[in-house]
Amino acid sequence: MTRLVLLRGDITEQRVDAIVNAANRALAGGGGVDGAIHRAGGPSIMAACDRIRAEQGGCPTGSAVVTTAGRLPAKAVIHTVGPIWRGGGSGEAEVLASCYRQSLHLARAGGFRSVAFPSISTGAYGYPLDQAAAIAVATINAVIACEGDAFDEVRMVLFRQSDLEVYQTAALRR
Ligand code: AR6
């Protein structure tokens, strides 16, 4: 039985098979969790992003790609591109759900049995945290209900205690 675990922490320190990055469509790096992952993992992650950009022009919103994790304790980084919040009427919820689904799809295809996610889109991209938490929890639980054999653990790693509490509330509502 796969577990969804919610915890406070830094995604770069997670000893899991794959961590997920909240990237941008250009895979160009940036601030927030993206900056932290590239800093901690070293230049081989950006080198892999450069190759993907050259081959396929980056990563569409709602989709995901896999790279090395460089010096990180994880084996791989799954880069997904969340929606920029535009008020909720532009399909943001479906795109955000797609980020979690596509990332787990790639994890499964790569044989990554433990996966850690940050809270995608709720920093620079401005997605309201309570709505994003509800989508993250519901989408992950729906995938592991169908594909539980593929994963040992799926983790949401929240940087701030107040964010963790919002995710815990979302998990209890289900
Ligand atoms: N570990 C876990 N969570 C973190 C960490 C960390 N080390 N650092 C920040 N967070 P954001 P987005 C949390 O802005 O909204 C970048 O520039 C943070 O508290 O990283 O999807 C990219 O290049 C917040 O809750 O991602 C894109 O251009 C969450 O991670 C853009 O920002 C997501 O915040 C993506 O924006």
mmCIF file with all atom_site columns, C-alpha atoms and ligand atoms in Angstrom:
data_model
loop_
_atom_site.group_PDB
_atom_site.id
_atom_site.type_symbol
_atom_site.label_atom_id
_atom_site.label_alt_id
_atom_site.label_comp_id
_atom_site.label_asym_id
_atom_site.label_entity_id
_atom_site.label_seq_id
_atom_site.pdbx_PDB_ins_code
_atom_site.Cartn_x
_atom_site.Cartn_y
_atom_site.Cartn_z
_atom_site.occupancy
_atom_site.B_iso_or_equiv
_atom_site.pdbx_formal_charge
_atom_site.auth_seq_id
_atom_site.auth_comp_id
_atom_site.auth_asym_id
_atom_site.auth_atom_id
_atom_site.pdbx_PDB_model_num
ATOM   1   C CA  . MET A 1 1   ? 0.000   0.000  0.000   1.00 0.00 ? 1   MET A CA  1
ATOM   2   C CA  . THR A 1 2   ? 1.631   3.266  -1.136  1.00 0.00 ? 2   THR A CA  1
ATOM   3   C CA  . ARG A 1 3   ? 1.600   6.100  1.338   1.00 0.00 ? 3   ARG A CA  1
ATOM   4   C CA  . LEU A 1 4   ? 1.243   9.834  0.744   1.00 0.00 ? 4   LEU A CA  1
ATOM   5   C CA  . VAL A 1 5   ? 3.423   11.479 3.384   1.00 0.00 ? 5   VAL A CA  1
ATOM   6   C CA  . LEU A 1 6   ? 3.256   15.209 4.155   1.00 0.00 ? 6   LEU A CA  1
ATOM   7   C CA  . LEU A 1 7   ? 6.253   16.762 5.839   1.00 0.00 ? 7   LEU A CA  1
ATOM   8   C CA  . ARG A 1 8   ? 8.055   20.038 6.392   1.00 0.00 ? 8   ARG A CA  1
ATOM   9   C CA  . GLY A 1 9   ? 11.513  20.139 4.841   1.00 0.00 ? 9   GLY A CA  1
ATOM   10  C CA  . ASP A 1 10  ? 13.845  21.039 2.031   1.00 0.00 ? 10  ASP A CA  1
ATOM   11  C CA  . ILE A 1 11  ? 13.285  19.084 -1.194  1.00 0.00 ? 11  ILE A CA  1
ATOM   12  C CA  . THR A 1 12  ? 17.014  19.086 -1.988  1.00 0.00 ? 12  THR A CA  1
ATOM   13  C CA  . GLU A 1 13  ? 17.723  16.976 1.105   1.00 0.00 ? 13  GLU A CA  1
ATOM   14  C CA  . GLN A 1 14  ? 15.234  14.193 0.384   1.00 0.00 ? 14  GLN A CA  1
ATOM   15  C CA  . ARG A 1 15  ? 16.695  10.690 0.064   1.00 0.00 ? 15  ARG A CA  1
ATOM   16  C CA  . VAL A 1 16  ? 14.199  9.406  -2.462  1.00 0.00 ? 16  VAL A CA  1
ATOM   17  C CA  . ASP A 1 17  ? 14.535  7.998  -5.959  1.00 0.00 ? 17  ASP A CA  1
ATOM   18  C CA  . ALA A 1 18  ? 13.198  11.150 -7.625  1.00 0.00 ? 18  ALA A CA  1
ATOM   19  C CA  . ILE A 1 19  ? 12.484  14.695 -6.533  1.00 0.00 ? 19  ILE A CA  1
ATOM   20  C CA  . VAL A 1 20  ? 10.214  16.983 -8.534  1.00 0.00 ? 20  VAL A CA  1
ATOM   21  C CA  . ASN A 1 21  ? 11.208  20.515 -9.532  1.00 0.00 ? 21  ASN A CA  1
ATOM   22  C CA  . ALA A 1 22  ? 8.770   23.408 -10.046 1.00 0.00 ? 22  ALA A CA  1
ATOM   23  C CA  . ALA A 1 23  ? 10.413  24.560 -13.280 1.00 0.00 ? 23  ALA A CA  1
ATOM   24  C CA  . ASN A 1 24  ? 9.544   26.950 -16.116 1.00 0.00 ? 24  ASN A CA  1
ATOM   25  C CA  . ARG A 1 25  ? 8.832   26.096 -19.766 1.00 0.00 ? 25  ARG A CA  1
ATOM   26  C CA  . ALA A 1 26  ? 12.332  27.054 -20.877 1.00 0.00 ? 26  ALA A CA  1
ATOM   27  C CA  . LEU A 1 27  ? 13.916  24.816 -18.196 1.00 0.00 ? 27  LEU A CA  1
ATOM   28  C CA  . ALA A 1 28  ? 16.113  27.855 -17.674 1.00 0.00 ? 28  ALA A CA  1
ATOM   29  C CA  . GLY A 1 29  ? 16.381  27.748 -13.888 1.00 0.00 ? 29  GLY A CA  1
ATOM   30  C CA  . GLY A 1 30  ? 15.132  30.512 -11.633 1.00 0.00 ? 30  GLY A CA  1
ATOM   31  C CA  . GLY A 1 31  ? 14.392  31.243 -8.002  1.00 0.00 ? 31  GLY A CA  1
ATOM   32  C CA  . GLY A 1 32  ? 12.474  29.303 -5.379  1.00 0.00 ? 32  GLY A CA  1
ATOM   33  C CA  . VAL A 1 33  ? 12.692  25.543 -5.404  1.00 0.00 ? 33  VAL A CA  1
ATOM   34  C CA  . ASP A 1 34  ? 14.160  25.560 -8.941  1.00 0.00 ? 34  ASP A CA  1
ATOM   35  C CA  . GLY A 1 35  ? 17.113  27.692 -7.855  1.00 0.00 ? 35  GLY A CA  1
ATOM   36  C CA  . ALA A 1 36  ? 17.654  25.560 -4.747  1.00 0.00 ? 36  ALA A CA  1
ATOM   37  C CA  . ILE A 1 37  ? 17.725  22.321 -6.793  1.00 0.00 ? 37  ILE A CA  1
ATOM   38  C CA  . HIS A 1 38  ? 20.216  23.654 -9.365  1.00 0.00 ? 38  HIS A CA  1
ATOM   39  C CA  . ARG A 1 39  ? 22.459  25.134 -6.643  1.00 0.00 ? 39  ARG A CA  1
ATOM   40  C CA  . ALA A 1 40  ? 22.518  21.960 -4.576  1.00 0.00 ? 40  ALA A CA  1
ATOM   41  C CA  . GLY A 1 41  ? 22.691  19.518 -7.503  1.00 0.00 ? 41  GLY A CA  1
ATOM   42  C CA  . GLY A 1 42  ? 25.386  21.320 -9.493  1.00 0.00 ? 42  GLY A CA  1
ATOM   43  C CA  . PRO A 1 43  ? 25.817  22.120 -13.200 1.00 0.00 ? 43  PRO A CA  1
ATOM   44  C CA  . SER A 1 44  ? 25.056  18.652 -14.594 1.00 0.00 ? 44  SER A CA  1
ATOM   45  C CA  . ILE A 1 45  ? 21.333  19.298 -14.073 1.00 0.00 ? 45  ILE A CA  1
ATOM   46  C CA  . MET A 1 46  ? 21.411  22.455 -16.214 1.00 0.00 ? 46  MET A CA  1
ATOM   47  C CA  . ALA A 1 47  ? 23.525  20.653 -18.807 1.00 0.00 ? 47  ALA A CA  1
ATOM   48  C CA  . ALA A 1 48  ? 20.775  18.036 -19.077 1.00 0.00 ? 48  ALA A CA  1
ATOM   49  C CA  . CYS A 1 49  ? 18.118  20.773 -19.284 1.00 0.00 ? 49  CYS A CA  1
ATOM   50  C CA  . ASP A 1 50  ? 20.123  22.406 -22.090 1.00 0.00 ? 50  ASP A CA  1
ATOM   51  C CA  . ARG A 1 51  ? 20.057  19.153 -24.048 1.00 0.00 ? 51  ARG A CA  1
ATOM   52  C CA  . ILE A 1 52  ? 16.291  18.784 -23.597 1.00 0.00 ? 52  ILE A CA  1
ATOM   53  C CA  . ARG A 1 53  ? 15.799  22.413 -24.671 1.00 0.00 ? 53  ARG A CA  1
ATOM   54  C CA  . ALA A 1 54  ? 17.886  21.786 -27.792 1.00 0.00 ? 54  ALA A CA  1
ATOM   55  C CA  . GLU A 1 55  ? 15.945  18.618 -28.638 1.00 0.00 ? 55  GLU A CA  1
ATOM   56  C CA  . GLN A 1 56  ? 12.372  19.631 -27.847 1.00 0.00 ? 56  GLN A CA  1
ATOM   57  C CA  . GLY A 1 57  ? 12.381  23.331 -27.014 1.00 0.00 ? 57  GLY A CA  1
ATOM   58  C CA  . GLY A 1 58  ? 11.791  22.954 -23.260 1.00 0.00 ? 58  GLY A CA  1
ATOM   59  C CA  . CYS A 1 59  ? 8.793   21.534 -21.424 1.00 0.00 ? 59  CYS A CA  1
ATOM   60  C CA  . PRO A 1 60  ? 5.150   22.515 -21.998 1.00 0.00 ? 60  PRO A CA  1
ATOM   61  C CA  . THR A 1 61  ? 3.035   23.691 -19.064 1.00 0.00 ? 61  THR A CA  1
ATOM   62  C CA  . GLY A 1 62  ? 1.441   20.708 -17.313 1.00 0.00 ? 62  GLY A CA  1
ATOM   63  C CA  . SER A 1 63  ? 4.061   18.315 -18.649 1.00 0.00 ? 63  SER A CA  1
ATOM   64  C CA  . ALA A 1 64  ? 7.301   16.923 -17.195 1.00 0.00 ? 64  ALA A CA  1
ATOM   65  C CA  . VAL A 1 65  ? 10.820  15.798 -18.167 1.00 0.00 ? 65  VAL A CA  1
ATOM   66  C CA  . VAL A 1 66  ? 13.511  13.831 -16.301 1.00 0.00 ? 66  VAL A CA  1
ATOM   67  C CA  . THR A 1 67  ? 17.185  14.682 -15.756 1.00 0.00 ? 67  THR A CA  1
ATOM   68  C CA  . THR A 1 68  ? 20.063  13.543 -13.615 1.00 0.00 ? 68  THR A CA  1
ATOM   69  C CA  . ALA A 1 69  ? 20.031  14.730 -10.008 1.00 0.00 ? 69  ALA A CA  1
ATOM   70  C CA  . GLY A 1 70  ? 23.727  15.627 -10.083 1.00 0.00 ? 70  GLY A CA  1
ATOM   71  C CA  . ARG A 1 71  ? 25.103  15.810 -6.540  1.00 0.00 ? 71  ARG A CA  1
ATOM   72  C CA  . LEU A 1 72  ? 21.700  15.536 -4.864  1.00 0.00 ? 72  LEU A CA  1
ATOM   73  C CA  . PRO A 1 73  ? 20.904  12.460 -2.773  1.00 0.00 ? 73  PRO A CA  1
ATOM   74  C CA  . ALA A 1 74  ? 18.019  11.635 -5.161  1.00 0.00 ? 74  ALA A CA  1
ATOM   75  C CA  . LYS A 1 75  ? 18.689  9.604  -8.311  1.00 0.00 ? 75  LYS A CA  1
ATOM   76  C CA  . ALA A 1 76  ? 16.736  11.841 -10.681 1.00 0.00 ? 76  ALA A CA  1
ATOM   77  C CA  . VAL A 1 77  ? 14.979  15.182 -10.950 1.00 0.00 ? 77  VAL A CA  1
ATOM   78  C CA  . ILE A 1 78  ? 11.578  15.342 -12.629 1.00 0.00 ? 78  ILE A CA  1
ATOM   79  C CA  . HIS A 1 79  ? 11.019  18.907 -13.863 1.00 0.00 ? 79  HIS A CA  1
ATOM   80  C CA  . THR A 1 80  ? 7.387   19.885 -14.226 1.00 0.00 ? 80  THR A CA  1
ATOM   81  C CA  . VAL A 1 81  ? 5.948   23.245 -15.248 1.00 0.00 ? 81  VAL A CA  1
ATOM   82  C CA  . GLY A 1 82  ? 2.994   24.450 -13.233 1.00 0.00 ? 82  GLY A CA  1
ATOM   83  C CA  . PRO A 1 83  ? 0.384   26.964 -14.361 1.00 0.00 ? 83  PRO A CA  1
ATOM   84  C CA  . ILE A 1 84  ? 0.747   30.660 -13.641 1.00 0.00 ? 84  ILE A CA  1
ATOM   85  C CA  . TRP A 1 85  ? -2.324  31.685 -11.613 1.00 0.00 ? 85  TRP A CA  1
ATOM   86  C CA  . ARG A 1 86  ? -4.555  33.964 -13.693 1.00 0.00 ? 86  ARG A CA  1
ATOM   87  C CA  . GLY A 1 87  ? -7.645  33.938 -11.486 1.00 0.00 ? 87  GLY A CA  1
ATOM   88  C CA  . GLY A 1 88  ? -8.717  30.321 -11.932 1.00 0.00 ? 88  GLY A CA  1
ATOM   89  C CA  . GLY A 1 89  ? -10.678 30.639 -15.176 1.00 0.00 ? 89  GLY A CA  1
ATOM   90  C CA  . SER A 1 90  ? -7.874  29.650 -17.517 1.00 0.00 ? 90  SER A CA  1
ATOM   91  C CA  . GLY A 1 91  ? -7.747  25.917 -16.865 1.00 0.00 ? 91  GLY A CA  1
ATOM   92  C CA  . GLU A 1 92  ? -5.220  26.264 -14.050 1.00 0.00 ? 92  GLU A CA  1
ATOM   93  C CA  . ALA A 1 93  ? -6.706  23.432 -11.957 1.00 0.00 ? 93  ALA A CA  1
ATOM   94  C CA  . GLU A 1 94  ? -6.509  20.877 -14.771 1.00 0.00 ? 94  GLU A CA  1
ATOM   95  C CA  . VAL A 1 95  ? -2.978  21.942 -15.678 1.00 0.00 ? 95  VAL A CA  1
ATOM   96  C CA  . LEU A 1 96  ? -1.838  21.672 -12.064 1.00 0.00 ? 96  LEU A CA  1
ATOM   97  C CA  . ALA A 1 97  ? -3.377  18.193 -11.746 1.00 0.00 ? 97  ALA A CA  1
ATOM   98  C CA  . SER A 1 98  ? -1.592  17.255 -14.968 1.00 0.00 ? 98  SER A CA  1
ATOM   99  C CA  . CYS A 1 99  ? 1.769   18.248 -13.418 1.00 0.00 ? 99  CYS A CA  1
ATOM   100 C CA  . TYR A 1 100 ? 1.282   15.729 -10.598 1.00 0.00 ? 100 TYR A CA  1
ATOM   101 C CA  . ARG A 1 101 ? -0.039  13.012 -12.945 1.00 0.00 ? 101 ARG A CA  1
ATOM   102 C CA  . GLN A 1 102 ? 2.688   13.447 -15.568 1.00 0.00 ? 102 GLN A CA  1
ATOM   103 C CA  . SER A 1 103 ? 5.429   13.521 -12.937 1.00 0.00 ? 103 SER A CA  1
ATOM   104 C CA  . LEU A 1 104 ? 4.183   10.274 -11.387 1.00 0.00 ? 104 LEU A CA  1
ATOM   105 C CA  . HIS A 1 105 ? 3.845   8.768  -14.861 1.00 0.00 ? 105 HIS A CA  1
ATOM   106 C CA  . LEU A 1 106 ? 7.516   9.524  -15.582 1.00 0.00 ? 106 LEU A CA  1
ATOM   107 C CA  . ALA A 1 107 ? 8.530   8.250  -12.146 1.00 0.00 ? 107 ALA A CA  1
ATOM   108 C CA  . ARG A 1 108 ? 6.753   5.011  -12.765 1.00 0.00 ? 108 ARG A CA  1
ATOM   109 C CA  . ALA A 1 109 ? 8.297   4.661  -16.238 1.00 0.00 ? 109 ALA A CA  1
ATOM   110 C CA  . GLY A 1 110 ? 11.755  5.258  -14.748 1.00 0.00 ? 110 GLY A CA  1
ATOM   111 C CA  . GLY A 1 111 ? 11.243  2.749  -11.948 1.00 0.00 ? 111 GLY A CA  1
ATOM   112 C CA  . PHE A 1 112 ? 11.495  5.481  -9.287  1.00 0.00 ? 112 PHE A CA  1
ATOM   113 C CA  . ARG A 1 113 ? 9.615   3.990  -6.342  1.00 0.00 ? 113 ARG A CA  1
ATOM   114 C CA  . SER A 1 114 ? 9.881   6.952  -3.977  1.00 0.00 ? 114 SER A CA  1
ATOM   115 C CA  . VAL A 1 115 ? 9.029   10.458 -5.167  1.00 0.00 ? 115 VAL A CA  1
ATOM   116 C CA  . ALA A 1 116 ? 9.086   13.829 -3.383  1.00 0.00 ? 116 ALA A CA  1
ATOM   117 C CA  . PHE A 1 117 ? 7.102   16.853 -4.616  1.00 0.00 ? 117 PHE A CA  1
ATOM   118 C CA  . PRO A 1 118 ? 7.295   20.507 -3.627  1.00 0.00 ? 118 PRO A CA  1
ATOM   119 C CA  . SER A 1 119 ? 4.140   22.607 -3.681  1.00 0.00 ? 119 SER A CA  1
ATOM   120 C CA  . ILE A 1 120 ? 4.024   23.332 -7.410  1.00 0.00 ? 120 ILE A CA  1
ATOM   121 C CA  . SER A 1 121 ? 2.883   26.803 -8.585  1.00 0.00 ? 121 SER A CA  1
ATOM   122 C CA  . THR A 1 122 ? 2.281   28.236 -5.087  1.00 0.00 ? 122 THR A CA  1
ATOM   123 C CA  . GLY A 1 123 ? 5.368   30.482 -5.003  1.00 0.00 ? 123 GLY A CA  1
ATOM   124 C CA  . ALA A 1 124 ? 6.303   32.741 -7.912  1.00 0.00 ? 124 ALA A CA  1
ATOM   125 C CA  . TYR A 1 125 ? 3.375   31.413 -9.975  1.00 0.00 ? 125 TYR A CA  1
ATOM   126 C CA  . GLY A 1 126 ? 0.855   32.620 -7.373  1.00 0.00 ? 126 GLY A CA  1
ATOM   127 C CA  . TYR A 1 127 ? -1.561  29.665 -7.152  1.00 0.00 ? 127 TYR A CA  1
ATOM   128 C CA  . PRO A 1 128 ? -3.700  29.979 -3.978  1.00 0.00 ? 128 PRO A CA  1
ATOM   129 C CA  . LEU A 1 129 ? -2.244  27.491 -1.529  1.00 0.00 ? 129 LEU A CA  1
ATOM   130 C CA  . ASP A 1 130 ? -5.477  25.934 -0.259  1.00 0.00 ? 130 ASP A CA  1
ATOM   131 C CA  . GLN A 1 131 ? -6.727  25.246 -3.793  1.00 0.00 ? 131 GLN A CA  1
ATOM   132 C CA  . ALA A 1 132 ? -3.354  23.922 -4.928  1.00 0.00 ? 132 ALA A CA  1
ATOM   133 C CA  . ALA A 1 133 ? -3.125  21.667 -1.866  1.00 0.00 ? 133 ALA A CA  1
ATOM   134 C CA  . ALA A 1 134 ? -6.550  20.153 -2.570  1.00 0.00 ? 134 ALA A CA  1
ATOM   135 C CA  . ILE A 1 135 ? -5.542  19.384 -6.169  1.00 0.00 ? 135 ILE A CA  1
ATOM   136 C CA  . ALA A 1 136 ? -2.145  17.965 -5.203  1.00 0.00 ? 136 ALA A CA  1
ATOM   137 C CA  . VAL A 1 137 ? -3.561  15.646 -2.538  1.00 0.00 ? 137 VAL A CA  1
ATOM   138 C CA  . ALA A 1 138 ? -6.509  14.493 -4.657  1.00 0.00 ? 138 ALA A CA  1
ATOM   139 C CA  . THR A 1 139 ? -4.408  13.874 -7.764  1.00 0.00 ? 139 THR A CA  1
ATOM   140 C CA  . ILE A 1 140 ? -1.628  11.978 -5.976  1.00 0.00 ? 140 ILE A CA  1
ATOM   141 C CA  . ASN A 1 141 ? -4.159  9.872  -4.087  1.00 0.00 ? 141 ASN A CA  1
ATOM   142 C CA  . ALA A 1 142 ? -6.029  9.065  -7.302  1.00 0.00 ? 142 ALA A CA  1
ATOM   143 C CA  . VAL A 1 143 ? -2.820  7.895  -9.005  1.00 0.00 ? 143 VAL A CA  1
ATOM   144 C CA  . ILE A 1 144 ? -1.639  5.769  -6.107  1.00 0.00 ? 144 ILE A CA  1
ATOM   145 C CA  . ALA A 1 145 ? -5.093  4.243  -5.733  1.00 0.00 ? 145 ALA A CA  1
ATOM   146 C CA  . CYS A 1 146 ? -4.750  2.935  -9.317  1.00 0.00 ? 146 CYS A CA  1
ATOM   147 C CA  . GLU A 1 147 ? -0.992  2.355  -9.494  1.00 0.00 ? 147 GLU A CA  1
ATOM   148 C CA  . GLY A 1 148 ? -0.115  1.658  -5.885  1.00 0.00 ? 148 GLY A CA  1
ATOM   149 C CA  . ASP A 1 149 ? 2.207   -1.194 -6.817  1.00 0.00 ? 149 ASP A CA  1
ATOM   150 C CA  . ALA A 1 150 ? 4.483   1.203  -8.676  1.00 0.00 ? 150 ALA A CA  1
ATOM   151 C CA  . PHE A 1 151 ? 5.451   3.300  -5.637  1.00 0.00 ? 151 PHE A CA  1
ATOM   152 C CA  . ASP A 1 152 ? 6.630   2.736  -2.081  1.00 0.00 ? 152 ASP A CA  1
ATOM   153 C CA  . GLU A 1 153 ? 6.134   6.328  -1.005  1.00 0.00 ? 153 GLU A CA  1
ATOM   154 C CA  . VAL A 1 154 ? 5.015   9.649  -2.425  1.00 0.00 ? 154 VAL A CA  1
ATOM   155 C CA  . ARG A 1 155 ? 6.007   12.644 -0.335  1.00 0.00 ? 155 ARG A CA  1
ATOM   156 C CA  . MET A 1 156 ? 4.883   16.275 -0.339  1.00 0.00 ? 156 MET A CA  1
ATOM   157 C CA  . VAL A 1 157 ? 7.702   18.356 1.099   1.00 0.00 ? 157 VAL A CA  1
ATOM   158 C CA  . LEU A 1 158 ? 6.519   21.741 2.338   1.00 0.00 ? 158 LEU A CA  1
ATOM   159 C CA  . PHE A 1 159 ? 9.089   24.412 3.003   1.00 0.00 ? 159 PHE A CA  1
ATOM   160 C CA  . ARG A 1 160 ? 7.068   26.261 5.640   1.00 0.00 ? 160 ARG A CA  1
ATOM   161 C CA  . GLN A 1 161 ? 5.137   24.977 8.645   1.00 0.00 ? 161 GLN A CA  1
ATOM   162 C CA  . SER A 1 162 ? 2.091   27.064 7.672   1.00 0.00 ? 162 SER A CA  1
ATOM   163 C CA  . ASP A 1 163 ? 2.105   25.454 4.196   1.00 0.00 ? 163 ASP A CA  1
ATOM   164 C CA  . LEU A 1 164 ? 2.318   21.994 5.762   1.00 0.00 ? 164 LEU A CA  1
ATOM   165 C CA  . GLU A 1 165 ? -0.748  22.772 7.875   1.00 0.00 ? 165 GLU A CA  1
ATOM   166 C CA  . VAL A 1 166 ? -2.735  23.767 4.770   1.00 0.00 ? 166 VAL A CA  1
ATOM   167 C CA  . TYR A 1 167 ? -1.783  20.458 3.110   1.00 0.00 ? 167 TYR A CA  1
ATOM   168 C CA  . GLN A 1 168 ? -2.702  18.504 6.259   1.00 0.00 ? 168 GLN A CA  1
ATOM   169 C CA  . THR A 1 169 ? -6.126  20.162 6.243   1.00 0.00 ? 169 THR A CA  1
ATOM   170 C CA  . ALA A 1 170 ? -6.565  19.287 2.554   1.00 0.00 ? 170 ALA A CA  1
ATOM   171 C CA  . ALA A 1 171 ? -5.644  15.648 3.244   1.00 0.00 ? 171 ALA A CA  1
ATOM   172 C CA  . LEU A 1 172 ? -8.168  15.425 6.097   1.00 0.00 ? 172 LEU A CA  1
ATOM   173 C CA  . ARG A 1 173 ? -10.988 16.854 3.964   1.00 0.00 ? 173 ARG A CA  1
ATOM   174 C CA  . ARG A 1 174 ? -10.877 13.870 1.663   1.00 0.00 ? 174 ARG A CA  1
HETATM 175 N N1  . AR6 B 2 .   ? 12.204  22.773 -0.737  1.00 0.00 ? 1   AR6 B N1  1
HETATM 176 C C1  . AR6 B 2 .   ? 10.854  22.649 -0.781  1.00 0.00 ? 1   AR6 B C1  1
HETATM 177 N N2  . AR6 B 2 .   ? 10.041  23.669 -1.135  1.00 0.00 ? 1   AR6 B N2  1
HETATM 178 C C2  . AR6 B 2 .   ? 10.604  24.847 -1.472  1.00 0.00 ? 1   AR6 B C2  1
HETATM 179 C C3  . AR6 B 2 .   ? 12.003  25.048 -1.471  1.00 0.00 ? 1   AR6 B C3  1
HETATM 180 C C4  . AR6 B 2 .   ? 12.821  23.952 -1.077  1.00 0.00 ? 1   AR6 B C4  1
HETATM 181 N N3  . AR6 B 2 .   ? 14.154  24.041 -1.044  1.00 0.00 ? 1   AR6 B N3  1
HETATM 182 N N4  . AR6 B 2 .   ? 12.240  26.338 -1.857  1.00 0.00 ? 1   AR6 B N4  1
HETATM 183 C C5  . AR6 B 2 .   ? 11.037  26.915 -2.089  1.00 0.00 ? 1   AR6 B C5  1
HETATM 184 N N5  . AR6 B 2 .   ? 10.049  26.023 -1.855  1.00 0.00 ? 1   AR6 B N5  1
HETATM 185 P P1  . AR6 B 2 .   ? 8.342   28.315 -6.479  1.00 0.00 ? 1   AR6 B P1  1
HETATM 186 P P2  . AR6 B 2 .   ? 6.352   28.020 -8.649  1.00 0.00 ? 1   AR6 B P2  1
HETATM 187 C C6  . AR6 B 2 .   ? 8.593   26.177 -1.989  1.00 0.00 ? 1   AR6 B C6  1
HETATM 188 O O1  . AR6 B 2 .   ? 8.308   29.798 -6.614  1.00 0.00 ? 1   AR6 B O1  1
HETATM 189 O O2  . AR6 B 2 .   ? 5.360   28.843 -7.919  1.00 0.00 ? 1   AR6 B O2  1
HETATM 190 C C7  . AR6 B 2 .   ? 10.988  29.596 -10.402 1.00 0.00 ? 1   AR6 B C7  1
HETATM 191 O O3  . AR6 B 2 .   ? 11.716  30.749 -10.633 1.00 0.00 ? 1   AR6 B O3  1
HETATM 192 C C8  . AR6 B 2 .   ? 8.006   27.566 -1.903  1.00 0.00 ? 1   AR6 B C8  1
HETATM 193 O O4  . AR6 B 2 .   ? 7.843   27.940 -0.540  1.00 0.00 ? 1   AR6 B O4  1
HETATM 194 O O5  . AR6 B 2 .   ? 9.658   27.638 -6.318  1.00 0.00 ? 1   AR6 B O5  1
HETATM 195 O O6  . AR6 B 2 .   ? 5.912   26.773 -9.334  1.00 0.00 ? 1   AR6 B O6  1
HETATM 196 C C9  . AR6 B 2 .   ? 10.911  28.665 -11.619 1.00 0.00 ? 1   AR6 B C9  1
HETATM 197 O O7  . AR6 B 2 .   ? 12.051  28.778 -12.433 1.00 0.00 ? 1   AR6 B O7  1
HETATM 198 C C10 . AR6 B 2 .   ? 6.673   27.391 -2.612  1.00 0.00 ? 1   AR6 B C10 1
HETATM 199 O O8  . AR6 B 2 .   ? 5.695   26.938 -1.692  1.00 0.00 ? 1   AR6 B O8  1
HETATM 200 O O9  . AR6 B 2 .   ? 7.631   27.588 -7.755  1.00 0.00 ? 1   AR6 B O9  1
HETATM 201 C C11 . AR6 B 2 .   ? 9.679   29.159 -12.319 1.00 0.00 ? 1   AR6 B C11 1
HETATM 202 O O10 . AR6 B 2 .   ? 9.967   30.255 -13.173 1.00 0.00 ? 1   AR6 B O10 1
HETATM 203 C C12 . AR6 B 2 .   ? 6.926   26.267 -3.601  1.00 0.00 ? 1   AR6 B C12 1
HETATM 204 O O11 . AR6 B 2 .   ? 8.237   25.773 -3.291  1.00 0.00 ? 1   AR6 B O11 1
HETATM 205 C C13 . AR6 B 2 .   ? 8.784   29.618 -11.201 1.00 0.00 ? 1   AR6 B C13 1
HETATM 206 O O12 . AR6 B 2 .   ? 9.649   29.954 -10.111 1.00 0.00 ? 1   AR6 B O12 1
HETATM 207 C C14 . AR6 B 2 .   ? 6.873   26.649 -5.050  1.00 0.00 ? 1   AR6 B C14 1
HETATM 208 O O13 . AR6 B 2 .   ? 7.417   27.938 -5.232  1.00 0.00 ? 1   AR6 B O13 1
HETATM 209 C C15 . AR6 B 2 .   ? 7.872   28.489 -10.718 1.00 0.00 ? 1   AR6 B C15 1
HETATM 210 O O14 . AR6 B 2 .   ? 7.007   28.994 -9.730  1.00 0.00 ? 1   AR6 B O14 1
#
